[in-house]
Amino acid sequence: MTAPRTTGPRRVFGRLSLPERTFVADALRTETVGGVLLLVAAVTALVWANVPALHDSYEAVSHHHFGPRALGLDLSVAHWAADGLLAVFFFVAGIELKRELVAGDLRDPRAAALPVVAALCGMAVPALVYTLTSAAGGGSPAGWAVPTATDIAFALAVLAVIGTSLPNALRAFLLTLAVVDDLFAILIIALFFTERLDLAALGGAVAGLAVFWLLLRKGVRGWYVYVPLALVVWALMYNSGVHATIAGVAMGLMLRCHRHEGEAQSPGERIEHLVRPLSAGLAVPLFALFSAGVSVSGGALGEVFTQPETLGVVLGLVVGKALGIFGGTWLTARFTRASLSDDLAWADVFAVATLAGIGFTVSLLIGELAFEGDAAMTQEVKAAVLTGSLIAAALATVLLKLRNVKYRRLWEAEERDEDLDGVPDVYEEDDPAYHLRMAQIHDRKAAEHRRIAEEKAAERRRLAEVPGGAGEDHDGPA
């Protein structure tokens, strides 16, 4: 059922529709578990790379090459993780984006304005902060795109760890923001980090994508058709010079994400449900395992705040992200008919904007691309990404904890289901059947209380009638 359009002011971070709430809850549940695995993988990488007895084995595994050389795919383990496994991550990002465009908040231009403007400002301001910081210190401008990305899995893992009952509307904003953020990150990778082009391989990849699209439109089903074709498209895209993850997002965008009559799920929703655990639980953690292994000695951490490039990354993530997203959201509310929900304050928006400064997966990937060929600077930029993400997480934790009591009350109100029908009561307040069910529940409770009251009254009367019982005065011994 589609909610009627209104011409009045639209609430920013108002209550989600029930279908959107269900989708967001399922998506966040998987991403949160994946985020915890991502944290574990990152910590494992740091220990593995920094314990002297283990460091050589980490380097040996990361740089071990395998794959068919004749096809141009003799890659290191770290390279396979960045170009291969992250294609799965971007495939899911493509499906998420397509779903948001056809069935989610982004299908309504008024609703889409908020996350799009917030995401754009949340990428432009960090890039500007990096550029100014790097230029002031005489550093390289090559890393301008590193602090522009938000890692949704890592951010949600932080939420899970600190245990905040963040309202569904703010969680959905964070999720939608990250989807739009991923789209622009993909465009940045495609436009600014493609140095050479093999037109034959690129043409083959485009032809493979066209076949993929035709098979989908013809209704052909079977993983044994699509998985081999996807691998061929990915290999051709890799050899074309365009980053191979673009193949993943392109295929994700081709899936149908609107439901036909009689369908419980669209093909995109069904495939996303199958692939998201693989992305969040395996692909992204393995990428983190072979990308986050940087030296974190006292000297290396000190250099993060002294070199213009690394300082620019840290300030871009911590300051640029928070100011950009908060500023974009405030400007959208200020110059449109949108207004902030009565249950929330602008401090809540700023806390979520600070949380978006956790830029891990895509920031590490862009760091590798931006300083390719300079191993020392790549390691230093990775350390800066880890440092900036950690500072952003700590600040967001403090800000969210200060409002956690308020969030808990909002969350409890959103989740209350007194009639036990599986649908939160706030979504049934306009349904007469709900009020009839509640009337029956209250009648049963009233009847039970009347029965208890009658029993207690009868018990008191019996005690009053017994000699020496309550209500009688006796001067002598019983």
Tab-separated table of C-alpha atoms in Angstrom:
chain	number	residue	atom	x	y	z
A	1	MET	CA	0.000	0.000	0.000
A	2	THR	CA	1.376	3.374	-0.980
A	3	ALA	CA	1.041	6.210	1.477
A	4	PRO	CA	-0.843	9.209	0.079
A	5	ARG	CA	1.239	12.175	-0.909
A	6	THR	CA	0.893	15.258	1.204
A	7	THR	CA	1.644	18.854	0.431
A	8	GLY	CA	2.483	19.796	3.999
A	9	PRO	CA	5.934	19.887	5.599
A	10	ARG	CA	7.830	16.593	5.451
A	11	ARG	CA	9.459	15.280	8.605
A	12	VAL	CA	13.204	14.616	8.418
A	13	PHE	CA	13.932	11.293	10.198
A	14	GLY	CA	10.230	10.673	10.692
A	15	ARG	CA	8.847	7.173	11.219
A	16	LEU	CA	9.631	4.688	8.434
A	17	SER	CA	6.908	2.879	6.554
A	18	LEU	CA	6.426	-0.726	7.711
A	19	PRO	CA	7.938	-2.367	4.569
A	20	GLU	CA	10.923	0.006	4.699
A	21	ARG	CA	11.348	-0.675	8.427
A	22	THR	CA	11.386	-4.444	7.789
A	23	PHE	CA	13.944	-4.112	4.988
A	24	VAL	CA	16.169	-1.816	7.040
A	25	ALA	CA	16.009	-4.138	10.059
A	26	ASP	CA	17.048	-7.163	7.953
A	27	ALA	CA	19.822	-5.256	6.184
A	28	LEU	CA	21.210	-3.779	9.382
A	29	ARG	CA	21.153	-7.141	11.129
A	30	THR	CA	23.394	-8.671	8.451
A	31	GLU	CA	25.636	-5.606	8.191
A	32	THR	CA	26.059	-5.471	11.972
A	33	VAL	CA	27.202	-9.099	12.129
A	34	GLY	CA	29.483	-8.424	9.180
A	35	GLY	CA	30.807	-5.323	10.922
A	36	VAL	CA	31.742	-7.319	14.011
A	37	LEU	CA	33.602	-9.784	11.756
A	38	LEU	CA	35.243	-6.794	10.083
A	39	LEU	CA	36.458	-5.533	13.464
A	40	VAL	CA	37.828	-8.985	14.279
A	41	ALA	CA	39.579	-9.169	10.897
A	42	ALA	CA	41.117	-5.702	11.324
A	43	VAL	CA	42.421	-6.503	14.810
A	44	THR	CA	43.776	-9.835	13.556
A	45	ALA	CA	45.572	-8.077	10.695
A	46	LEU	CA	47.139	-5.526	13.059
A	47	VAL	CA	48.349	-8.250	15.437
A	48	TRP	CA	49.588	-10.461	12.601
A	49	ALA	CA	51.498	-7.610	10.965
A	50	ASN	CA	52.959	-6.086	14.138
A	51	VAL	CA	54.078	-9.095	16.180
A	52	PRO	CA	57.741	-9.558	15.112
A	53	ALA	CA	57.502	-13.343	15.030
A	54	LEU	CA	54.453	-13.200	12.727
A	55	HIS	CA	55.235	-10.206	10.501
A	56	ASP	CA	57.170	-12.144	7.832
A	57	SER	CA	54.381	-14.708	7.470
A	58	TYR	CA	51.824	-11.910	6.983
A	59	GLU	CA	53.929	-10.372	4.221
A	60	ALA	CA	54.491	-13.786	2.612
A	61	VAL	CA	50.780	-14.631	2.536
A	62	SER	CA	49.711	-11.146	1.379
A	63	HIS	CA	52.164	-11.133	-1.528
A	64	HIS	CA	51.730	-14.756	-2.566
A	65	HIS	CA	50.696	-14.819	-6.241
A	66	PHE	CA	48.326	-17.267	-7.888
A	67	GLY	CA	45.949	-17.313	-10.851
A	68	PRO	CA	46.145	-17.878	-14.631
A	69	ARG	CA	48.992	-15.722	-15.933
A	70	ALA	CA	47.835	-16.148	-19.543
A	71	LEU	CA	44.591	-14.352	-18.678
A	72	GLY	CA	46.400	-11.537	-16.891
A	73	LEU	CA	45.141	-12.763	-13.533
A	74	ASP	CA	48.324	-13.832	-11.745
A	75	LEU	CA	47.558	-11.676	-8.700
A	76	SER	CA	48.692	-11.504	-5.099
A	77	VAL	CA	46.354	-12.580	-2.289
A	78	ALA	CA	45.942	-8.936	-1.256
A	79	HIS	CA	45.192	-8.010	-4.874
A	80	TRP	CA	42.579	-10.753	-5.197
A	81	ALA	CA	40.951	-9.480	-1.992
A	82	ALA	CA	40.844	-5.876	-3.242
A	83	ASP	CA	39.791	-6.501	-6.836
A	84	GLY	CA	37.983	-9.819	-6.544
A	85	LEU	CA	36.232	-10.057	-3.212
A	86	LEU	CA	35.286	-6.381	-3.137
A	87	ALA	CA	33.447	-6.912	-6.439
A	88	VAL	CA	30.968	-8.959	-4.364
A	89	PHE	CA	30.661	-6.055	-1.920
A	90	PHE	CA	29.976	-3.602	-4.752
A	91	PHE	CA	27.526	-6.050	-6.354
A	92	VAL	CA	25.437	-5.867	-3.178
A	93	ALA	CA	25.897	-2.073	-3.138
A	94	GLY	CA	24.528	-1.969	-6.697
A	95	ILE	CA	21.443	-3.970	-5.693
A	96	GLU	CA	20.908	-1.710	-2.661
A	97	LEU	CA	21.134	1.375	-4.845
A	98	LYS	CA	18.723	-0.066	-7.425
A	99	ARG	CA	16.253	-0.989	-4.694
A	100	GLU	CA	16.450	2.485	-3.159
A	101	LEU	CA	15.843	4.019	-6.598
A	102	VAL	CA	12.774	1.936	-7.452
A	103	ALA	CA	11.241	0.994	-4.080
A	104	GLY	CA	13.007	2.913	-1.333
A	105	ASP	CA	13.454	6.502	-0.229
A	106	LEU	CA	15.357	7.546	-3.360
A	107	ARG	CA	12.350	6.985	-5.648
A	108	ASP	CA	10.741	10.122	-4.255
A	109	PRO	CA	12.827	13.167	-5.263
A	110	ARG	CA	11.758	15.021	-2.118
A	111	ALA	CA	12.843	12.179	0.140
A	112	ALA	CA	15.969	11.485	-1.940
A	113	ALA	CA	17.189	15.070	-1.627
A	114	LEU	CA	18.242	14.631	1.987
A	115	PRO	CA	20.598	11.601	1.730
A	116	VAL	CA	21.904	12.691	-1.680
A	117	VAL	CA	22.782	16.228	-0.552
A	118	ALA	CA	24.146	14.910	2.756
A	119	ALA	CA	26.298	12.315	0.963
A	120	LEU	CA	27.587	14.845	-1.588
A	121	CYS	CA	28.500	17.337	1.139
A	122	GLY	CA	29.925	14.467	3.184
A	123	MET	CA	32.316	13.706	0.327
A	124	ALA	CA	33.073	17.227	-0.890
A	125	VAL	CA	34.000	18.686	2.507
A	126	PRO	CA	36.466	15.879	3.459
A	127	ALA	CA	38.081	16.183	0.022
A	128	LEU	CA	38.391	19.952	0.561
A	129	VAL	CA	39.802	19.471	4.076
A	130	TYR	CA	42.405	17.028	2.731
A	131	THR	CA	43.335	19.295	-0.173
A	132	LEU	CA	43.787	22.363	2.037
A	133	THR	CA	45.738	20.451	4.695
A	134	SER	CA	47.978	18.780	2.138
A	135	ALA	CA	48.579	22.021	0.223
A	136	ALA	CA	49.422	23.923	3.414
A	137	GLY	CA	52.072	21.342	4.259
A	138	GLY	CA	53.411	20.902	0.733
A	139	GLY	CA	52.037	17.353	0.443
A	140	SER	CA	50.660	15.365	-2.473
A	141	PRO	CA	47.090	16.091	-3.596
A	142	ALA	CA	46.716	12.501	-4.846
A	143	GLY	CA	44.902	11.304	-1.714
A	144	TRP	CA	42.012	13.775	-1.877
A	145	ALA	CA	39.462	10.953	-2.325
A	146	VAL	CA	40.671	8.775	0.573
A	147	PRO	CA	38.548	10.385	3.347
A	148	THR	CA	35.401	10.642	1.227
A	149	ALA	CA	33.999	7.145	1.888
A	150	THR	CA	31.896	5.801	4.778
A	151	ASP	CA	32.102	2.165	5.879
A	152	ILE	CA	28.539	1.197	6.806
A	153	ALA	CA	29.463	-2.234	8.210
A	154	PHE	CA	32.125	-0.773	10.506
A	155	ALA	CA	29.788	2.038	11.619
A	156	LEU	CA	27.000	-0.404	12.450
A	157	ALA	CA	29.452	-2.642	14.286
A	158	VAL	CA	30.311	0.320	16.499
A	159	LEU	CA	26.592	0.803	17.161
A	160	ALA	CA	26.297	-2.875	18.098
A	161	VAL	CA	29.297	-2.698	20.430
A	162	ILE	CA	28.178	0.420	22.295
A	163	GLY	CA	24.644	-0.988	22.496
A	164	THR	CA	22.764	2.179	21.601
A	165	SER	CA	19.057	1.890	20.772
A	166	LEU	CA	19.327	4.264	17.840
A	167	PRO	CA	15.870	4.986	16.328
A	168	ASN	CA	15.103	3.211	13.056
A	169	ALA	CA	14.868	6.492	11.136
A	170	LEU	CA	18.460	7.448	11.998
A	171	ARG	CA	19.699	3.935	11.203
A	172	ALA	CA	17.902	4.069	7.861
A	173	PHE	CA	19.456	7.474	7.154
A	174	LEU	CA	22.900	6.031	7.872
A	175	LEU	CA	22.209	3.054	5.589
A	176	THR	CA	20.825	5.170	2.722
A	177	LEU	CA	23.644	7.663	3.133
A	178	ALA	CA	26.189	4.852	2.811
A	179	VAL	CA	24.464	3.520	-0.333
A	180	VAL	CA	24.669	6.938	-2.021
A	181	ASP	CA	28.204	7.324	-0.668
A	182	ASP	CA	29.169	3.986	-2.261
A	183	LEU	CA	27.744	5.130	-5.608
A	184	PHE	CA	29.875	8.254	-5.666
A	185	ALA	CA	32.910	6.293	-4.460
A	186	ILE	CA	32.420	3.946	-7.423
A	187	LEU	CA	32.239	6.934	-9.776
A	188	ILE	CA	35.426	8.371	-8.243
A	189	ILE	CA	37.251	5.069	-8.741
A	190	ALA	CA	36.023	4.778	-12.337
A	191	LEU	CA	36.753	8.385	-13.334
A	192	PHE	CA	39.943	9.231	-11.447
A	193	PHE	CA	41.791	5.938	-11.000
A	194	THR	CA	41.674	4.539	-14.522
A	195	GLU	CA	45.067	5.312	-16.061
A	196	ARG	CA	45.045	2.991	-19.063
A	197	LEU	CA	42.288	1.518	-21.163
A	198	ASP	CA	42.307	-1.722	-23.156
A	199	LEU	CA	39.406	-1.030	-25.487
A	200	ALA	CA	39.136	-4.663	-26.634
A	201	ALA	CA	38.805	-5.961	-23.071
A	202	LEU	CA	36.433	-3.104	-22.168
A	203	GLY	CA	34.290	-3.876	-25.205
A	204	GLY	CA	34.187	-7.536	-24.172
A	205	ALA	CA	33.107	-6.563	-20.660
A	206	VAL	CA	30.341	-4.326	-22.034
A	207	ALA	CA	29.188	-7.149	-24.335
A	208	GLY	CA	29.149	-9.534	-21.355
A	209	LEU	CA	27.065	-7.054	-19.366
A	210	ALA	CA	24.636	-6.788	-22.295
A	211	VAL	CA	24.260	-10.589	-22.354
A	212	PHE	CA	23.735	-10.518	-18.571
A	213	TRP	CA	20.976	-7.926	-18.995
A	214	LEU	CA	19.271	-9.846	-21.834
A	215	LEU	CA	19.251	-13.085	-19.836
A	216	LEU	CA	17.641	-11.267	-16.918
A	217	ARG	CA	14.979	-9.734	-19.154
A	218	LYS	CA	14.211	-13.120	-20.722
A	219	GLY	CA	13.664	-14.577	-17.267
A	220	VAL	CA	16.496	-17.107	-17.508
A	221	ARG	CA	17.184	-18.598	-14.085
A	222	GLY	CA	20.048	-20.637	-12.646
A	223	TRP	CA	23.248	-19.670	-10.852
A	224	TYR	CA	25.202	-21.947	-13.225
A	225	VAL	CA	24.396	-19.450	-16.016
A	226	TYR	CA	25.066	-16.182	-14.217
A	227	VAL	CA	28.074	-17.015	-12.025
A	228	PRO	CA	30.364	-18.090	-14.930
A	229	LEU	CA	29.198	-15.101	-16.975
A	230	ALA	CA	29.871	-12.772	-14.024
A	231	LEU	CA	33.403	-14.167	-13.663
A	232	VAL	CA	34.086	-13.568	-17.374
A	233	VAL	CA	32.753	-10.003	-17.163
A	234	TRP	CA	34.843	-9.368	-14.041
A	235	ALA	CA	38.049	-10.695	-15.704
A	236	LEU	CA	37.495	-8.593	-18.827
A	237	MET	CA	36.777	-5.495	-16.739
A	238	TYR	CA	39.967	-6.073	-14.740
A	239	ASN	CA	42.066	-6.394	-17.900
A	240	SER	CA	40.444	-3.307	-19.435
A	241	GLY	CA	42.112	-1.028	-16.872
A	242	VAL	CA	38.823	0.011	-15.255
A	243	HIS	CA	38.708	-1.122	-11.638
A	244	ALA	CA	37.133	-4.588	-11.569
A	245	THR	CA	34.654	-3.690	-8.821
A	246	ILE	CA	32.767	-1.594	-11.423
A	247	ALA	CA	31.633	-4.895	-12.974
A	248	GLY	CA	30.034	-5.868	-9.669
A	249	VAL	CA	28.025	-2.677	-9.258
A	250	ALA	CA	26.960	-2.722	-12.927
A	251	MET	CA	25.510	-6.233	-12.586
A	252	GLY	CA	23.816	-5.292	-9.324
A	253	LEU	CA	22.102	-2.320	-10.967
A	254	MET	CA	20.708	-4.571	-13.707
A	255	LEU	CA	18.681	-6.766	-11.355
A	256	ARG	CA	14.955	-6.111	-11.104
A	257	CYS	CA	14.107	-4.815	-7.630
A	258	HIS	CA	10.377	-4.118	-7.993
A	259	ARG	CA	7.872	-6.871	-7.360
A	260	HIS	CA	5.469	-8.233	-9.928
A	261	GLU	CA	1.996	-9.255	-8.879
A	262	GLY	CA	2.072	-12.435	-6.793
A	263	GLU	CA	5.778	-12.164	-5.965
A	264	ALA	CA	6.820	-12.277	-2.324
A	265	GLN	CA	10.276	-10.968	-3.309
A	266	SER	CA	11.751	-9.409	-6.434
A	267	PRO	CA	14.781	-11.149	-8.013
A	268	GLY	CA	17.048	-8.386	-6.696
A	269	GLU	CA	15.758	-8.776	-3.130
A	270	ARG	CA	16.101	-12.561	-3.311
A	271	ILE	CA	19.662	-12.457	-4.651
A	272	GLU	CA	20.654	-9.730	-2.210
A	273	HIS	CA	19.341	-11.894	0.639
A	274	LEU	CA	21.570	-14.731	-0.593
A	275	VAL	CA	24.704	-12.726	-1.396
A	276	ARG	CA	24.734	-10.124	1.413
A	277	PRO	CA	25.962	-12.639	4.063
A	278	LEU	CA	28.771	-13.654	1.679
A	279	SER	CA	29.716	-9.996	1.213
A	280	ALA	CA	29.448	-8.895	4.845
A	281	GLY	CA	30.658	-12.145	6.407
A	282	LEU	CA	33.474	-13.193	4.058
A	283	ALA	CA	34.433	-10.770	1.268
A	284	VAL	CA	34.816	-7.567	3.303
A	285	PRO	CA	36.485	-9.181	6.375
A	286	LEU	CA	39.043	-10.938	4.131
A	287	PHE	CA	39.762	-7.663	2.358
A	288	ALA	CA	40.301	-6.042	5.767
A	289	LEU	CA	42.567	-8.885	6.835
A	290	PHE	CA	44.970	-8.217	3.965
A	291	SER	CA	44.610	-4.423	3.869
A	292	ALA	CA	44.643	-3.353	7.517
A	293	GLY	CA	47.988	-4.939	8.403
A	294	VAL	CA	50.010	-1.743	8.873
A	295	SER	CA	52.726	-0.866	11.369
A	296	VAL	CA	51.306	0.901	14.404
A	297	SER	CA	54.450	1.687	16.370
A	298	GLY	CA	54.599	4.894	18.366
A	299	GLY	CA	56.749	6.531	15.710
A	300	ALA	CA	54.423	5.523	12.885
A	301	LEU	CA	51.371	6.837	14.734
A	302	GLY	CA	53.199	10.070	15.509
A	303	GLU	CA	53.983	10.553	11.828
A	304	VAL	CA	50.262	10.357	11.024
A	305	PHE	CA	49.845	13.790	12.630
A	306	THR	CA	53.004	15.341	11.176
A	307	GLN	CA	52.797	14.495	7.462
A	308	PRO	CA	50.389	16.630	5.413
A	309	GLU	CA	48.893	13.690	3.479
A	310	THR	CA	48.122	11.556	6.523
A	311	LEU	CA	46.965	14.510	8.623
A	312	GLY	CA	44.665	15.476	5.766
A	313	VAL	CA	43.137	11.983	5.792
A	314	VAL	CA	42.554	12.062	9.563
A	315	LEU	CA	41.043	15.564	9.536
A	316	GLY	CA	38.968	14.720	6.473
A	317	LEU	CA	37.409	11.705	8.196
A	318	VAL	CA	36.949	13.237	11.650
A	319	VAL	CA	36.156	16.872	10.848
A	320	GLY	CA	35.208	16.904	7.167
A	321	LYS	CA	32.708	14.047	7.316
A	322	ALA	CA	30.911	15.373	10.396
A	323	LEU	CA	30.681	18.948	9.119
A	324	GLY	CA	29.801	17.911	5.567
A	325	ILE	CA	26.963	15.508	6.415
A	326	PHE	CA	25.568	17.666	9.218
A	327	GLY	CA	25.813	20.805	7.064
A	328	GLY	CA	24.192	19.113	4.063
A	329	THR	CA	21.336	17.820	6.221
A	330	TRP	CA	20.785	21.182	7.891
A	331	LEU	CA	20.833	23.046	4.565
A	332	THR	CA	18.284	20.613	3.091
A	333	ALA	CA	15.970	21.147	6.048
A	334	ARG	CA	16.596	24.909	6.019
A	335	PHE	CA	15.849	25.548	2.360
A	336	THR	CA	13.102	22.978	1.721
A	337	ARG	CA	9.754	22.205	3.349
A	338	ALA	CA	11.357	19.438	5.417
A	339	SER	CA	11.557	19.736	9.210
A	340	LEU	CA	13.262	17.667	11.883
A	341	SER	CA	11.178	15.051	13.706
A	342	ASP	CA	9.873	16.263	17.076
A	343	ASP	CA	11.480	13.250	18.791
A	344	LEU	CA	15.021	14.138	17.695
A	345	ALA	CA	17.456	17.019	18.079
A	346	TRP	CA	20.156	18.296	15.751
A	347	ALA	CA	22.675	16.856	18.218
A	348	ASP	CA	21.460	13.398	17.103
A	349	VAL	CA	22.141	14.247	13.464
A	350	PHE	CA	25.627	15.469	14.351
A	351	ALA	CA	26.347	12.236	16.255
A	352	VAL	CA	25.380	10.134	13.221
A	353	ALA	CA	27.403	12.436	10.961
A	354	THR	CA	30.416	11.867	13.222
A	355	LEU	CA	29.836	8.111	13.042
A	356	ALA	CA	29.975	8.353	9.228
A	357	GLY	CA	33.624	9.391	9.632
A	358	ILE	CA	34.454	5.700	9.960
A	359	GLY	CA	35.882	5.209	6.494
A	360	PHE	CA	37.493	1.796	6.360
A	361	THR	CA	36.887	-0.575	3.456
A	362	VAL	CA	36.552	1.843	0.525
A	363	SER	CA	38.989	4.371	2.055
A	364	LEU	CA	41.669	1.667	2.276
A	365	LEU	CA	40.947	0.678	-1.329
A	366	ILE	CA	41.172	4.272	-2.604
A	367	GLY	CA	44.360	4.778	-0.552
A	368	GLU	CA	45.958	1.861	-2.382
A	369	LEU	CA	44.863	3.254	-5.762
A	370	ALA	CA	45.846	6.849	-5.010
A	371	PHE	CA	49.430	6.054	-4.000
A	372	GLU	CA	49.997	2.985	-6.138
A	373	GLY	CA	53.721	2.472	-6.595
A	374	ASP	CA	54.630	4.241	-3.351
A	375	ALA	CA	54.533	1.416	-0.796
A	376	ALA	CA	55.702	3.593	2.117
A	377	MET	CA	53.043	6.253	1.563
A	378	THR	CA	50.370	3.596	1.027
A	379	GLN	CA	51.160	2.125	4.452
A	380	GLU	CA	51.136	5.555	6.072
A	381	VAL	CA	47.796	6.455	4.502
A	382	LYS	CA	46.338	3.146	5.714
A	383	ALA	CA	47.527	3.994	9.222
A	384	ALA	CA	45.847	7.399	8.857
A	385	VAL	CA	42.570	5.764	7.773
A	386	LEU	CA	42.675	3.465	10.811
A	387	THR	CA	43.516	6.368	13.133
A	388	GLY	CA	40.833	8.681	11.737
A	389	SER	CA	38.217	5.915	11.839
A	390	LEU	CA	39.105	5.102	15.449
A	391	ILE	CA	38.851	8.768	16.517
A	392	ALA	CA	35.503	9.160	14.702
A	393	ALA	CA	34.187	5.999	16.365
A	394	ALA	CA	35.264	7.204	19.823
A	395	LEU	CA	33.684	10.641	19.361
A	396	ALA	CA	30.451	9.162	18.013
A	397	THR	CA	30.313	6.724	20.927
A	398	VAL	CA	30.498	9.583	23.440
A	399	LEU	CA	27.869	11.647	21.608
A	400	LEU	CA	25.470	8.723	21.188
A	401	LYS	CA	25.872	7.576	24.794
A	402	LEU	CA	24.857	11.033	26.008
A	403	ARG	CA	21.497	10.573	24.271
A	404	ASN	CA	21.092	6.824	24.772
A	405	VAL	CA	18.310	7.113	27.380
A	406	LYS	CA	16.274	9.209	24.931
A	407	TYR	CA	16.963	6.700	22.136
A	408	ARG	CA	15.868	3.800	24.320
A	409	ARG	CA	12.490	5.408	24.974
A	410	LEU	CA	12.000	6.071	21.246
A	411	TRP	CA	13.040	2.530	20.364
A	412	GLU	CA	10.675	1.006	22.929
A	413	ALA	CA	7.809	3.098	21.546
A	414	GLU	CA	8.638	1.970	17.996
A	415	GLU	CA	8.833	-1.714	18.983
A	416	ARG	CA	5.800	-1.964	21.320
A	417	ASP	CA	3.369	-4.685	20.161
A	418	GLU	CA	0.694	-5.019	22.854
A	419	ASP	CA	-1.734	-6.968	20.662
A	420	LEU	CA	1.030	-9.482	19.793
A	421	ASP	CA	0.235	-9.589	16.071
A	422	GLY	CA	3.838	-9.113	14.958
A	423	VAL	CA	3.283	-5.517	13.802
A	424	PRO	CA	4.399	-2.618	16.045
A	425	ASP	CA	1.422	-0.727	17.423
A	426	VAL	CA	2.543	2.637	15.986
A	427	TYR	CA	1.774	1.305	12.489
A	428	GLU	CA	-1.793	0.276	13.414
A	429	GLU	CA	-3.127	3.376	15.133
A	430	ASP	CA	-5.404	4.147	12.157
A	431	ASP	CA	-6.678	0.564	11.869
A	432	PRO	CA	-10.100	-0.043	13.548
A	433	ALA	CA	-9.319	-3.762	13.886
A	434	TYR	CA	-6.296	-2.926	16.033
A	435	HIS	CA	-8.402	-0.889	18.449
A	436	LEU	CA	-10.987	-3.687	18.641
A	437	ARG	CA	-8.232	-6.163	19.479
A	438	MET	CA	-6.887	-3.801	22.140
A	439	ALA	CA	-10.416	-3.362	23.543
A	440	GLN	CA	-10.739	-7.147	23.881
A	441	ILE	CA	-7.330	-7.324	25.565
A	442	HIS	CA	-8.281	-4.580	28.028
A	443	ASP	CA	-11.701	-6.200	28.660
A	444	ARG	CA	-9.963	-9.461	29.549
A	445	LYS	CA	-7.562	-7.605	31.819
A	446	ALA	CA	-10.443	-5.684	33.439
A	447	ALA	CA	-12.372	-8.920	33.988
A	448	GLU	CA	-9.287	-10.497	35.554
A	449	HIS	CA	-8.820	-7.522	37.877
A	450	ARG	CA	-12.511	-7.609	38.871
A	451	ARG	CA	-12.213	-11.321	39.673
A	452	ILE	CA	-9.113	-10.704	41.793
A	453	ALA	CA	-10.829	-7.779	43.561
A	454	GLU	CA	-13.857	-9.952	44.390
A	455	GLU	CA	-11.641	-12.740	45.742
A	456	LYS	CA	-9.699	-10.320	47.923
A	457	ALA	CA	-12.920	-8.760	49.230
A	458	ALA	CA	-14.359	-12.199	50.053
A	459	GLU	CA	-11.142	-13.147	51.822
A	460	ARG	CA	-11.323	-10.014	53.964
A	461	ARG	CA	-14.935	-10.772	54.919
A	462	ARG	CA	-13.998	-14.306	56.027
A	463	LEU	CA	-11.175	-12.966	58.190
A	464	ALA	CA	-13.557	-10.431	59.777
A	465	GLU	CA	-16.023	-13.205	60.729
A	466	VAL	CA	-13.431	-15.452	62.466
A	467	PRO	CA	-13.088	-14.803	66.268
A	468	GLY	CA	-9.806	-13.020	66.805
A	469	GLY	CA	-9.615	-12.286	63.121
A	470	ALA	CA	-9.067	-8.939	61.555
A	471	GLY	CA	-11.636	-6.351	62.460
A	472	GLU	CA	-12.471	-7.582	66.021
A	473	ASP	CA	-11.148	-6.163	69.313
A	474	HIS	CA	-10.612	-8.572	72.251
A	475	ASP	CA	-9.382	-7.393	75.654
A	476	GLY	CA	-8.457	-10.850	76.942
A	477	PRO	CA	-6.377	-13.667	75.541
A	478	ALA	CA	-7.834	-15.629	72.674
